Coordinates of C-alpha atoms in Angstrom, one line a residue:
M11 CA -75.7 -26.7 16.3
S12 CA -77.6 -26.0 13.0
K13 CA -75.8 -25.4 9.7
S14 CA -76.7 -21.7 9.8
G15 CA -75.3 -21.4 13.4
R16 CA -72.0 -23.0 12.4
R17 CA -71.7 -20.5 9.4
G18 CA -72.2 -17.6 11.7
F19 CA -69.7 -18.8 14.2
C20 CA -67.0 -19.1 11.4
R21 CA -67.8 -15.6 10.2
A22 CA -67.3 -14.2 13.7
L23 CA -64.1 -16.1 14.1
G24 CA -62.8 -14.8 10.8
G25 CA -63.6 -11.2 11.7
L26 CA -61.7 -11.5 15.0
A27 CA -58.7 -12.9 13.0
C28 CA -58.7 -10.0 10.6
L29 CA -59.0 -7.6 13.5
G30 CA -55.9 -9.2 15.2
L31 CA -53.9 -9.0 12.0
G32 CA -54.9 -5.4 11.4
G33 CA -53.4 -4.4 14.8
C34 CA -50.0 -6.1 14.2
K35 CA -47.3 -5.3 11.7
I36 CA -45.1 -8.2 10.5
E37 CA -41.5 -7.1 9.8
P38 CA -39.4 -8.9 7.3
I39 CA -36.8 -11.0 9.2
L40 CA -34.7 -12.4 6.3
G41 CA -32.0 -9.7 6.8
I42 CA -31.6 -10.3 10.5
A43 CA -28.7 -12.7 11.4
D44 CA -29.3 -15.5 13.8
E45 CA -27.7 -14.5 17.1
R46 CA -26.7 -18.1 17.7
E47 CA -24.4 -18.0 14.7
A48 CA -21.1 -16.3 15.5
L49 CA -19.7 -13.9 13.0
P50 CA -16.8 -15.4 11.1
L51 CA -14.1 -12.9 11.9
A52 CA -10.9 -14.9 12.6
F53 CA -9.4 -14.5 9.1
P54 CA -7.7 -16.4 7.5
D55 CA -9.4 -19.5 9.0
L56 CA -12.8 -17.9 8.6
P57 CA -12.8 -14.8 6.3
P58 CA -15.5 -12.2 6.5
Q59 CA -18.8 -13.2 4.9
I60 CA -18.9 -12.9 1.1
P61 CA -22.3 -12.5 -0.7
D62 CA -23.7 -15.4 -2.6
Q63 CA -23.2 -13.6 -5.9
L64 CA -19.4 -13.5 -5.2
E65 CA -18.8 -17.2 -5.1
D66 CA -15.1 -17.1 -6.0
A67 CA -13.8 -14.0 -4.2
E68 CA -10.2 -14.5 -4.9
T69 CA -10.6 -14.8 -8.6
T70 CA -12.9 -11.8 -8.7
L71 CA -10.6 -9.6 -6.6
R72 CA -7.6 -10.5 -8.7
A73 CA -9.4 -9.7 -11.9
L74 CA -10.5 -6.3 -10.5
T75 CA -7.0 -5.6 -9.2
E76 CA -5.4 -6.4 -12.6
E77 CA -7.6 -3.7 -14.2
L78 CA -6.2 -1.3 -11.6
L79 CA -2.6 -2.4 -12.2
Q80 CA -3.0 -2.1 -16.0
R81 CA -3.9 1.6 -15.5
E82 CA -1.3 2.4 -12.7
I83 CA 1.8 0.5 -13.8
P84 CA 2.4 2.6 -17.0
R85 CA 1.8 5.8 -15.0
L86 CA 4.2 4.9 -12.2
T87 CA 6.9 3.1 -14.2
S88 CA 7.2 5.0 -17.5
G89 CA 4.7 7.8 -17.4
G90 CA 4.5 11.2 -15.9
L91 CA 4.7 9.8 -12.3
R92 CA 7.8 7.7 -12.8
E93 CA 9.9 10.2 -10.9
R94 CA 7.8 11.5 -8.0
A95 CA 9.6 14.4 -6.3
S96 CA 8.6 14.9 -2.6
G97 CA 7.0 18.2 -3.3
D98 CA 5.2 17.2 -6.5
P99 CA 1.5 18.4 -6.2
S100 CA 0.4 16.4 -9.2
A101 CA 1.4 13.1 -7.6
V102 CA -0.6 14.0 -4.4
S103 CA -3.7 14.9 -6.5
H104 CA -3.4 11.6 -8.4
F105 CA -3.4 9.5 -5.2
V106 CA -6.3 11.5 -3.7
E107 CA -8.3 10.7 -6.8
L108 CA -7.3 7.0 -6.5
M109 CA -8.6 6.9 -2.9
R110 CA -11.9 8.5 -4.0
G111 CA -12.1 5.8 -6.7
F112 CA -11.6 3.1 -4.1
G113 CA -14.6 4.4 -2.2
L114 CA -12.6 5.5 0.8
A115 CA -13.4 8.2 3.3
P116 CA -10.9 11.0 3.9
A117 CA -8.7 10.5 7.0
G118 CA -6.4 13.5 7.0
N119 CA -6.3 16.7 8.9
R120 CA -9.7 18.3 9.6
G121 CA -11.6 15.7 7.7
G122 CA -9.5 16.1 4.5
W123 CA -7.5 13.8 2.4
V124 CA -4.0 15.3 3.0
Q125 CA -1.7 16.1 5.9
P126 CA 0.9 18.9 5.4
V127 CA 4.6 18.0 5.6
M128 CA 6.9 21.0 5.5
L129 CA 10.2 20.4 3.9
D130 CA 13.4 22.4 3.5
I131 CA 15.0 22.2 0.0
V132 CA 18.8 22.8 -0.2
E133 CA 20.2 23.6 -3.6
P134 CA 23.6 24.8 -4.9
T135 CA 23.9 28.5 -5.8
G136 CA 26.4 28.0 -8.6
D137 CA 29.3 29.5 -6.8
V138 CA 32.5 27.5 -6.1
A139 CA 32.2 25.3 -3.0
R140 CA 35.2 25.0 -0.7
V141 CA 36.1 22.4 2.0
R142 CA 39.6 22.9 3.5
L143 CA 41.7 21.7 6.4
R144 CA 44.3 24.0 7.7
P145 CA 46.6 24.3 10.8
E146 CA 45.3 26.8 13.3
S147 CA 48.5 28.9 12.8
E148 CA 47.6 29.6 9.2
A149 CA 45.1 32.4 8.2
P150 CA 41.7 31.5 6.9
F151 CA 41.3 31.3 3.1
K152 CA 40.4 34.5 1.4
P153 CA 39.4 34.6 -2.2
A154 CA 41.5 36.8 -4.4
E155 CA 40.0 40.2 -4.9
A156 CA 39.8 41.7 -8.4
P157 CA 42.2 44.7 -8.8
P158 CA 40.4 48.1 -8.8
K159 CA 40.0 49.7 -12.2
E160 CA 42.2 52.7 -12.8
E161 CA 40.4 56.0 -13.3
E162 CA 41.2 57.6 -16.7
T163 CA 42.4 61.3 -16.6
P164 CA 40.6 63.3 -19.3
P165 CA 43.0 64.7 -22.0
T166 CA 43.9 68.3 -22.0
E167 CA 42.9 70.7 -24.9
A168 CA 46.5 70.6 -26.2
E169 CA 46.6 66.8 -26.3
T170 CA 43.3 66.7 -28.0
A171 CA 44.4 69.3 -30.6
S172 CA 47.7 67.5 -31.2
K173 CA 45.9 64.2 -31.9
A174 CA 43.6 66.0 -34.3
G175 CA 46.5 67.7 -36.2
E176 CA 45.4 71.2 -35.2
T177 CA 47.5 74.2 -34.0
P178 CA 47.7 74.4 -30.2
P179 CA 45.6 77.1 -28.7
E180 CA 47.1 80.6 -28.3
G181 CA 49.3 81.0 -25.3
E182 CA 50.3 77.3 -25.1
A183 CA 52.9 77.3 -28.0
P184 CA 56.5 78.1 -27.0
P185 CA 57.9 81.4 -28.2
E186 CA 60.0 81.4 -31.4
G187 CA 63.7 80.7 -30.8
E188 CA 63.3 79.4 -27.3
T189 CA 63.6 75.8 -26.4
P190 CA 61.1 74.7 -23.8
E191 CA 62.5 73.6 -20.5
P192 CA 62.3 69.9 -19.9
A193 CA 59.9 68.9 -17.2
P194 CA 61.5 67.8 -14.0
P195 CA 61.7 64.0 -13.6
P196 CA 59.0 62.5 -11.4
K197 CA 60.1 61.7 -7.8
E198 CA 60.7 58.0 -7.3
P199 CA 58.5 56.7 -4.5
D200 CA 60.2 55.1 -1.6
A201 CA 60.8 51.5 -2.4
P202 CA 58.6 49.2 -0.2
P203 CA 60.4 46.8 2.0
E204 CA 60.9 43.4 0.5
P205 CA 58.3 40.9 1.7
E206 CA 59.4 38.0 3.8
P207 CA 59.2 34.7 1.9
E208 CA 55.9 33.0 2.6
L209 CA 56.0 29.5 3.9
P210 CA 54.3 26.9 1.8
S211 CA 50.7 26.3 3.0
R212 CA 50.0 22.9 4.6
A213 CA 46.3 23.2 4.0
I214 CA 44.5 20.2 2.4
E215 CA 41.8 21.0 -0.1
L216 CA 39.0 18.4 0.1
G217 CA 36.4 19.8 -2.2
A218 CA 37.3 17.5 -5.1
L219 CA 38.1 14.5 -2.8
G220 CA 34.8 14.0 -1.0
A221 CA 31.1 14.4 -0.8
F222 CA 29.7 16.9 1.7
R223 CA 26.4 18.1 3.0
Q224 CA 24.9 20.4 5.6
R225 CA 21.7 19.1 7.1
G226 CA 21.4 22.2 9.3
D227 CA 21.6 25.8 8.2
A228 CA 23.4 26.3 4.8
V229 CA 26.0 28.7 6.2
A230 CA 29.8 29.0 5.9
H231 CA 32.2 28.1 8.7
E232 CA 35.9 29.1 9.1
R233 CA 37.0 27.7 12.4
L234 CA 35.6 24.2 13.1
L235 CA 38.0 22.5 15.4
L236 CA 38.9 18.9 14.3
G237 CA 39.2 16.0 16.6
P238 CA 41.7 13.1 16.4
V239 CA 41.4 10.4 13.8
L240 CA 39.6 7.4 15.4
S241 CA 38.4 4.0 14.2
Y242 CA 34.6 3.7 14.2
E243 CA 33.8 1.3 17.0
T244 CA 30.7 1.3 19.2
P245 CA 30.2 2.6 21.7
L246 CA 31.8 5.8 20.5
P247 CA 33.9 7.9 23.0
A248 CA 32.3 11.2 23.8
S249 CA 35.1 13.1 25.6
P250 CA 37.5 13.8 22.6
L251 CA 34.6 14.6 20.3
A252 CA 32.3 17.1 22.1
G253 CA 32.3 20.4 20.3
R254 CA 34.6 19.2 17.5
V255 CA 34.3 17.7 14.0
A256 CA 34.8 14.0 14.5
V257 CA 37.1 12.2 12.0
F258 CA 36.5 8.5 11.8
R259 CA 37.9 5.7 9.7
A260 CA 34.8 4.2 8.1
P261 CA 33.7 0.7 9.1
K262 CA 35.2 -2.0 6.9
G263 CA 31.8 -3.2 5.8
L264 CA 30.7 0.2 4.4
D265 CA 30.3 -0.1 0.7
L266 CA 29.2 3.3 -0.8
S267 CA 27.9 1.6 -4.0
S268 CA 25.4 -0.6 -2.2
D269 CA 21.7 0.1 -2.2
D270 CA 21.5 0.5 1.6
A271 CA 24.6 2.8 1.8
P272 CA 22.6 6.0 2.2
A273 CA 20.7 4.6 5.1
R274 CA 23.8 3.2 6.7
V275 CA 25.6 6.6 6.4
D276 CA 22.6 8.3 8.0
T277 CA 22.8 5.9 10.9
L278 CA 26.5 6.4 11.3
M279 CA 26.1 10.2 11.3
S280 CA 23.3 10.1 13.8
T281 CA 25.4 8.0 16.2
V282 CA 28.2 10.5 15.9
R283 CA 25.8 13.4 16.6
D284 CA 24.8 11.7 19.9
T285 CA 28.4 12.0 21.2
G286 CA 28.2 15.8 21.1
A287 CA 30.3 16.3 18.0
V288 CA 29.4 19.3 15.7
G289 CA 30.4 17.5 12.5
C290 CA 31.8 14.3 11.1
L291 CA 34.2 13.3 8.3
L292 CA 34.3 9.6 7.4
L293 CA 37.6 8.5 5.8
T294 CA 36.5 5.8 3.3
R295 CA 38.3 3.3 1.2
D296 CA 36.4 4.4 -1.9
D297 CA 38.4 5.3 -5.0
G298 CA 35.8 7.6 -6.5
P299 CA 32.7 6.0 -7.9
G300 CA 30.9 5.8 -4.5
I301 CA 32.0 9.3 -3.6
E302 CA 30.6 10.6 -6.9
R303 CA 27.3 8.8 -6.2
F304 CA 26.9 10.6 -2.9
R305 CA 28.0 13.9 -4.4
E306 CA 25.1 13.7 -6.8
L307 CA 22.8 12.4 -4.1
W308 CA 23.6 15.2 -1.7
Q309 CA 23.8 18.0 -4.3
R310 CA 20.1 18.7 -3.8
Q311 CA 18.7 17.8 -0.3
V312 CA 15.3 17.6 1.1
R313 CA 14.8 17.7 4.8
R314 CA 12.1 18.3 7.5
A315 CA 11.6 22.0 8.2
G316 CA 12.9 22.9 11.6
A317 CA 14.9 19.7 12.0
G318 CA 18.2 21.5 11.2
D319 CA 18.6 22.8 14.7
E320 CA 19.7 19.3 15.9
A321 CA 21.8 18.4 12.8
L322 CA 25.6 18.3 12.5
L323 CA 27.1 21.4 11.0
I324 CA 28.9 19.4 8.3
E325 CA 28.8 15.7 7.2
G326 CA 31.4 14.4 4.8
L327 CA 32.7 11.2 3.0
V328 CA 36.3 11.5 2.1
A329 CA 37.9 9.4 -0.7
A330 CA 40.8 7.0 -0.1
E331 CA 43.3 9.4 -1.8
A332 CA 42.9 12.0 1.0
R333 CA 43.0 9.4 3.9
K334 CA 46.8 9.3 4.5
P335 CA 47.4 13.1 4.3
I336 CA 44.6 13.7 6.8
E337 CA 45.9 11.0 9.2
A338 CA 49.4 12.5 8.9
A339 CA 48.2 16.1 9.5
L340 CA 46.0 15.2 12.5
G341 CA 48.6 13.0 14.0
D342 CA 50.7 15.8 15.5
D343 CA 50.0 18.0 18.4
E344 CA 49.0 21.1 16.5
A345 CA 45.3 22.0 16.3
W346 CA 43.7 21.9 12.8
M347 CA 40.6 23.7 11.6
L348 CA 38.0 22.9 9.0
E349 CA 36.7 25.6 6.7
V350 CA 33.4 24.9 4.9
N351 CA 31.5 26.9 2.3
L352 CA 29.3 24.5 0.2
A353 CA 27.7 27.4 -1.7
T354 CA 24.2 26.3 -1.1
H355 CA 20.9 28.0 -0.2
S356 CA 17.6 26.7 1.3
Y357 CA 13.9 27.4 0.9
V358 CA 10.7 25.8 2.3
V359 CA 8.1 23.8 0.3
E360 CA 4.9 22.1 1.4
S361 CA 4.4 18.4 0.7
H362 CA 1.6 16.1 1.9
N363 CA 0.8 12.7 3.2
V364 CA -2.4 11.2 1.7
L365 CA -4.8 9.3 3.9
G366 CA -8.1 7.4 3.3
R367 CA -10.0 4.9 5.3
V368 CA -12.6 2.2 5.5
T369 CA -14.7 2.9 8.7
G370 CA -14.8 0.0 11.1
R371 CA -18.2 -1.2 12.4
E372 CA -17.3 -1.5 16.1
Q373 CA -14.2 0.6 16.7
P374 CA -14.3 3.4 14.1
D375 CA -11.8 5.5 16.0
E376 CA -9.2 2.8 16.1
A377 CA -7.4 1.7 12.9
V378 CA -5.0 -0.8 11.4
V379 CA -2.7 1.3 9.1
L380 CA -1.3 0.0 5.9
T381 CA 1.5 2.4 4.8
C382 CA 3.9 3.1 2.0
A383 CA 5.9 6.1 0.8
W384 CA 4.6 7.6 -2.5
D385 CA 7.7 9.6 -3.5
T386 CA 11.0 8.5 -5.0
P387 CA 13.8 10.6 -3.4
D388 CA 16.6 8.2 -4.4
P389 CA 16.5 7.4 -8.1
R390 CA 18.5 4.2 -7.6
M391 CA 15.7 2.9 -5.2
A392 CA 12.8 4.1 -7.4
E393 CA 12.0 0.7 -8.8
L394 CA 11.8 -0.9 -5.3
H395 CA 9.7 2.0 -4.0
T396 CA 7.3 1.7 -7.0
I397 CA 6.8 -2.0 -6.5
R398 CA 6.0 -1.4 -2.8
L399 CA 3.6 1.4 -3.8
L400 CA 1.8 -0.8 -6.4
A401 CA 1.5 -3.7 -4.0
T402 CA 0.1 -1.4 -1.2
L403 CA -2.4 0.2 -3.6
G404 CA -3.5 -3.2 -4.8
A405 CA -3.9 -4.6 -1.3
F406 CA -6.0 -1.7 0.0
F407 CA -8.1 -1.7 -3.2
Q408 CA -9.0 -5.3 -2.4
L409 CA -9.6 -4.5 1.3
A410 CA -12.0 -1.7 0.2
E411 CA -13.8 -4.0 -2.2
W412 CA -14.0 -6.8 0.3
S413 CA -15.5 -4.4 2.9
R414 CA -18.0 -2.9 0.5
R415 CA -19.3 -6.3 -0.7
S416 CA -19.1 -8.0 2.7
T417 CA -19.0 -7.3 6.4
P418 CA -16.7 -4.4 7.5
T419 CA -14.0 -5.3 10.0
P420 CA -14.4 -4.2 13.6
Y421 CA -11.5 -1.8 13.4
S422 CA -11.1 0.9 10.7
L423 CA -8.6 0.4 7.9
V424 CA -6.4 3.3 7.0
L425 CA -4.3 3.7 3.8
L426 CA -1.4 6.1 4.5
L427 CA 0.8 7.2 1.6
T428 CA 3.7 9.3 3.1
A429 CA 6.0 12.0 1.7
D430 CA 9.2 10.2 2.9
A431 CA 11.7 12.6 1.3
G432 CA 14.5 10.1 2.1
L433 CA 14.3 11.0 5.8
A434 CA 11.0 9.7 7.1
A435 CA 9.6 13.2 7.1
G436 CA 5.9 12.2 6.4
Q437 CA 6.2 9.2 8.8
S438 CA 7.4 11.5 11.7
V439 CA 4.6 14.0 11.1
H440 CA 1.9 11.3 11.0
A441 CA 3.2 9.4 14.0
A442 CA 3.1 12.5 16.2
W443 CA -0.3 13.6 14.8
S444 CA -2.0 10.2 15.2
A445 CA -1.0 10.0 18.8
N446 CA -3.3 12.9 19.6
Y447 CA -5.7 13.3 16.7
G448 CA -7.5 11.1 14.1
A449 CA -7.9 7.4 14.5
E450 CA -5.7 5.7 17.0
T451 CA -3.2 3.3 15.4
V452 CA -3.6 -0.2 16.8
A453 CA -1.2 -1.8 14.3
L454 CA 0.9 -0.5 11.4
V455 CA 2.0 -2.7 8.5
A456 CA 4.3 -2.1 5.5
L457 CA 5.8 -4.2 2.8
D458 CA 9.5 -4.7 3.0
R459 CA 11.2 -6.7 0.2
P460 CA 8.8 -7.8 -2.6
M461 CA 7.9 -11.5 -2.6
T462 CA 7.8 -14.0 -5.5
S463 CA 5.2 -16.7 -6.0
R464 CA 7.9 -19.4 -5.2
M465 CA 9.4 -17.8 -2.2
P466 CA 9.4 -20.5 0.6
A467 CA 9.3 -18.1 3.5
A468 CA 8.3 -14.6 4.5
V469 CA 9.9 -12.4 7.2
L470 CA 8.1 -10.4 9.9
S471 CA 10.2 -7.7 11.4
G472 CA 9.7 -5.0 13.9
H473 CA 7.8 -4.5 17.2
Y474 CA 5.1 -7.0 17.9
D475 CA 3.9 -9.5 20.5
A476 CA 3.5 -13.3 20.5
G477 CA -0.2 -13.0 19.5
V478 CA 0.6 -10.9 16.4
A479 CA 3.4 -13.3 15.5
E480 CA 1.0 -16.3 15.7
L481 CA -1.6 -14.4 13.6
A482 CA 1.0 -13.7 11.0
R483 CA 2.2 -17.3 11.0
R484 CA -1.3 -18.5 10.2
V485 CA -1.7 -15.9 7.4
V486 CA 1.6 -16.9 5.8
A487 CA 0.9 -20.6 6.3
A488 CA -2.4 -20.2 4.3
D489 CA -0.1 -19.4 1.3
G490 CA 2.1 -22.5 1.9
R491 CA 5.0 -20.6 3.4
E492 CA 7.0 -20.5 6.6
L493 CA 7.3 -17.4 8.7
L494 CA 10.7 -16.1 10.0
L495 CA 10.7 -13.6 12.8
D496 CA 13.1 -10.6 13.2
D497 CA 12.8 -8.3 16.2
Q498 CA 14.8 -5.6 14.4
L499 CA 12.7 -3.3 12.3
S500 CA 14.0 -3.7 8.7
M501 CA 12.8 -0.3 7.5
P502 CA 14.3 2.7 9.4
S503 CA 11.7 5.0 7.9
L504 CA 9.1 3.5 10.3
A505 CA 11.2 4.2 13.4
P506 CA 9.2 7.3 14.4
Y507 CA 6.3 4.9 15.3
L508 CA 8.4 2.9 17.7
R509 CA 7.9 5.5 20.4
Y510 CA 4.2 4.5 20.6
P511 CA 2.9 1.2 22.0
A512 CA 1.1 -0.1 18.9
P513 CA 2.7 -3.0 16.9
V514 CA 4.9 -1.7 14.0
M515 CA 6.0 -4.3 11.5
T516 CA 7.1 -5.1 8.0
I517 CA 6.4 -8.3 6.1
G518 CA 8.0 -9.5 2.9
A519 CA 10.8 -11.5 1.5
G520 CA 13.9 -12.0 3.5
D521 CA 17.5 -11.9 2.5
P522 CA 17.9 -14.6 -0.3
D523 CA 21.2 -15.6 1.2
T524 CA 19.6 -16.6 4.5
I525 CA 16.4 -18.2 3.2
V526 CA 16.7 -22.0 2.5
D527 CA 14.1 -24.4 1.0
V528 CA 11.8 -25.3 3.9
N529 CA 11.0 -28.6 2.2
G530 CA 14.6 -29.6 2.4
S531 CA 14.2 -32.2 -0.3
G532 CA 15.2 -32.6 -3.9
D533 CA 18.4 -31.9 -5.8
A534 CA 19.4 -28.2 -6.0
D535 CA 19.9 -28.4 -9.8
E536 CA 16.5 -30.1 -10.2
D537 CA 14.8 -27.4 -8.1
E538 CA 16.5 -24.7 -10.1
G539 CA 15.3 -26.2 -13.4
E540 CA 11.8 -26.7 -12.1
G541 CA 11.8 -23.1 -10.8
E542 CA 12.8 -21.8 -14.3
A543 CA 10.0 -23.8 -15.9
T544 CA 7.4 -22.6 -13.4
A545 CA 8.6 -19.0 -13.8
A546 CA 8.2 -19.2 -17.5
A547 CA 4.6 -20.4 -17.1
E548 CA 3.7 -17.7 -14.5
S549 CA 2.2 -14.3 -15.2
P550 CA 4.6 -11.4 -14.9
L551 CA 2.4 -10.0 -12.2
D552 CA 2.3 -13.1 -10.1
G553 CA 5.0 -11.8 -7.7
L554 CA 3.1 -8.6 -7.3
H555 CA -0.2 -10.4 -6.6
A556 CA 1.7 -12.5 -4.0
D557 CA 2.6 -9.2 -2.2
I558 CA -0.9 -7.9 -2.5
R559 CA -2.5 -11.1 -1.1
L560 CA 0.0 -11.2 1.8
L561 CA -0.6 -7.6 2.8
R562 CA -4.4 -7.9 2.4
N563 CA -4.6 -11.1 4.5
L564 CA -2.4 -9.8 7.3
V565 CA -4.3 -6.5 7.6
L566 CA -7.6 -8.3 7.6
A567 CA -6.4 -10.6 10.3
L568 CA -5.2 -7.7 12.5
A569 CA -8.4 -5.8 12.0
A570 CA -10.6 -8.7 13.0
R571 CA -8.7 -9.8 16.2
R572 CA -10.3 -9.1 19.5

């Protein structure tokens, strides 16, 4: 072939190549993952993929979280949101704005951020309250009536003139020389019969000797029949209590000054209600301080609207001073009645749960829920509730950042802040709602007792299976801790979720008296000194960061499981 022939052949071949390229479009393939590489989802062994620019994810997330905590800690511990009443709209608005700032999507009713929780507020009217025990043979107490005011008779003209020093009108002065006849003496009324001497009342006034509340309607009662005095032992007998006010000697372990006393008293009263009793009086051994605490705690009550129909008519804690008189009175065969007028009234307010979510990539309508109460109904527990709230906010902030910068989890992640109101009000509303609407809950997690950086073990409590327990063990082991299991849910406020099949659990520190050093080595005094030195070198927020990391890792692991 000549030189010119070869050149022509190359031109023709080049033209065909250009024609072929013009008919094809080459797509960039750098963003397409290789199907042979499995997605690393089994956290904590293989966490979700982190971009190259975020080489040290833990350090970056902690730095971002500390910025969040520096803003929120002053607000929630000493600022305007230190005391968060259950019906406070400003607190709800603040948490909605926080979720927006996290980049979450709304997960509440009808695509909104909030979920209504209707509450009854019970407050004193200012009148005198009365709680009184009396024998059936005595009449009910009646407050003394004010005597009626006597009507004044207008003075006659003569009396008016006499007072003024004037001459009586003509025709009223007696004739000269005549003495006026004296007026006849008034007739003495028939003397009333002498009343029979009243027997001294045997009634026992309990108003100043106890703390009382009505969780149902705030109404007065005059004839509540009392049952016999019994010792509190389970199972409780039903036959002598049905239709009566049960009177129990309080369990020996009940300390009204302890932090968990309100929850224990609620549990005791609920158990009594299940026997068919209409009320309950607990005869305690408290000399006064614990009673005074509950009197202040019960002075203003918040409860779920409509829940009063199933409540006891009266619940009371009686001081040790009244215990013997009550036992003596109810020990005979005579029937005794309880009179109650707590001088309270009730009205309805609307509170809200706040919900936001990170949408899952495979199962967007199924969610792992991280929850915490946002309100502080009990001032004595406000510090614990605030630590839980800060840890929950910090953990979900990291989850949102992780999902935004990396691969979202298969399941959705939901942050649920509830209006607990001291009676699991918001939790009950959400548990019933999520069973039929919104994202289906596949697991629910809450922080129990806060952790510290040196805590040797964490406790998982609640309703879960062996697979979840193993998952939690691996999460806790990644932090160098042991996992202790407890099949009894440690937070009664989560009990409304137990009626549904999804795992419901708390994680956090266990009781310090039951946790031992898992290493089992070293002298105790040496370990204590080493712990003090380490604590001095640690940041004040290290314990909070330990809670945040624990919650984040457990939620990620639950949301990535198949």
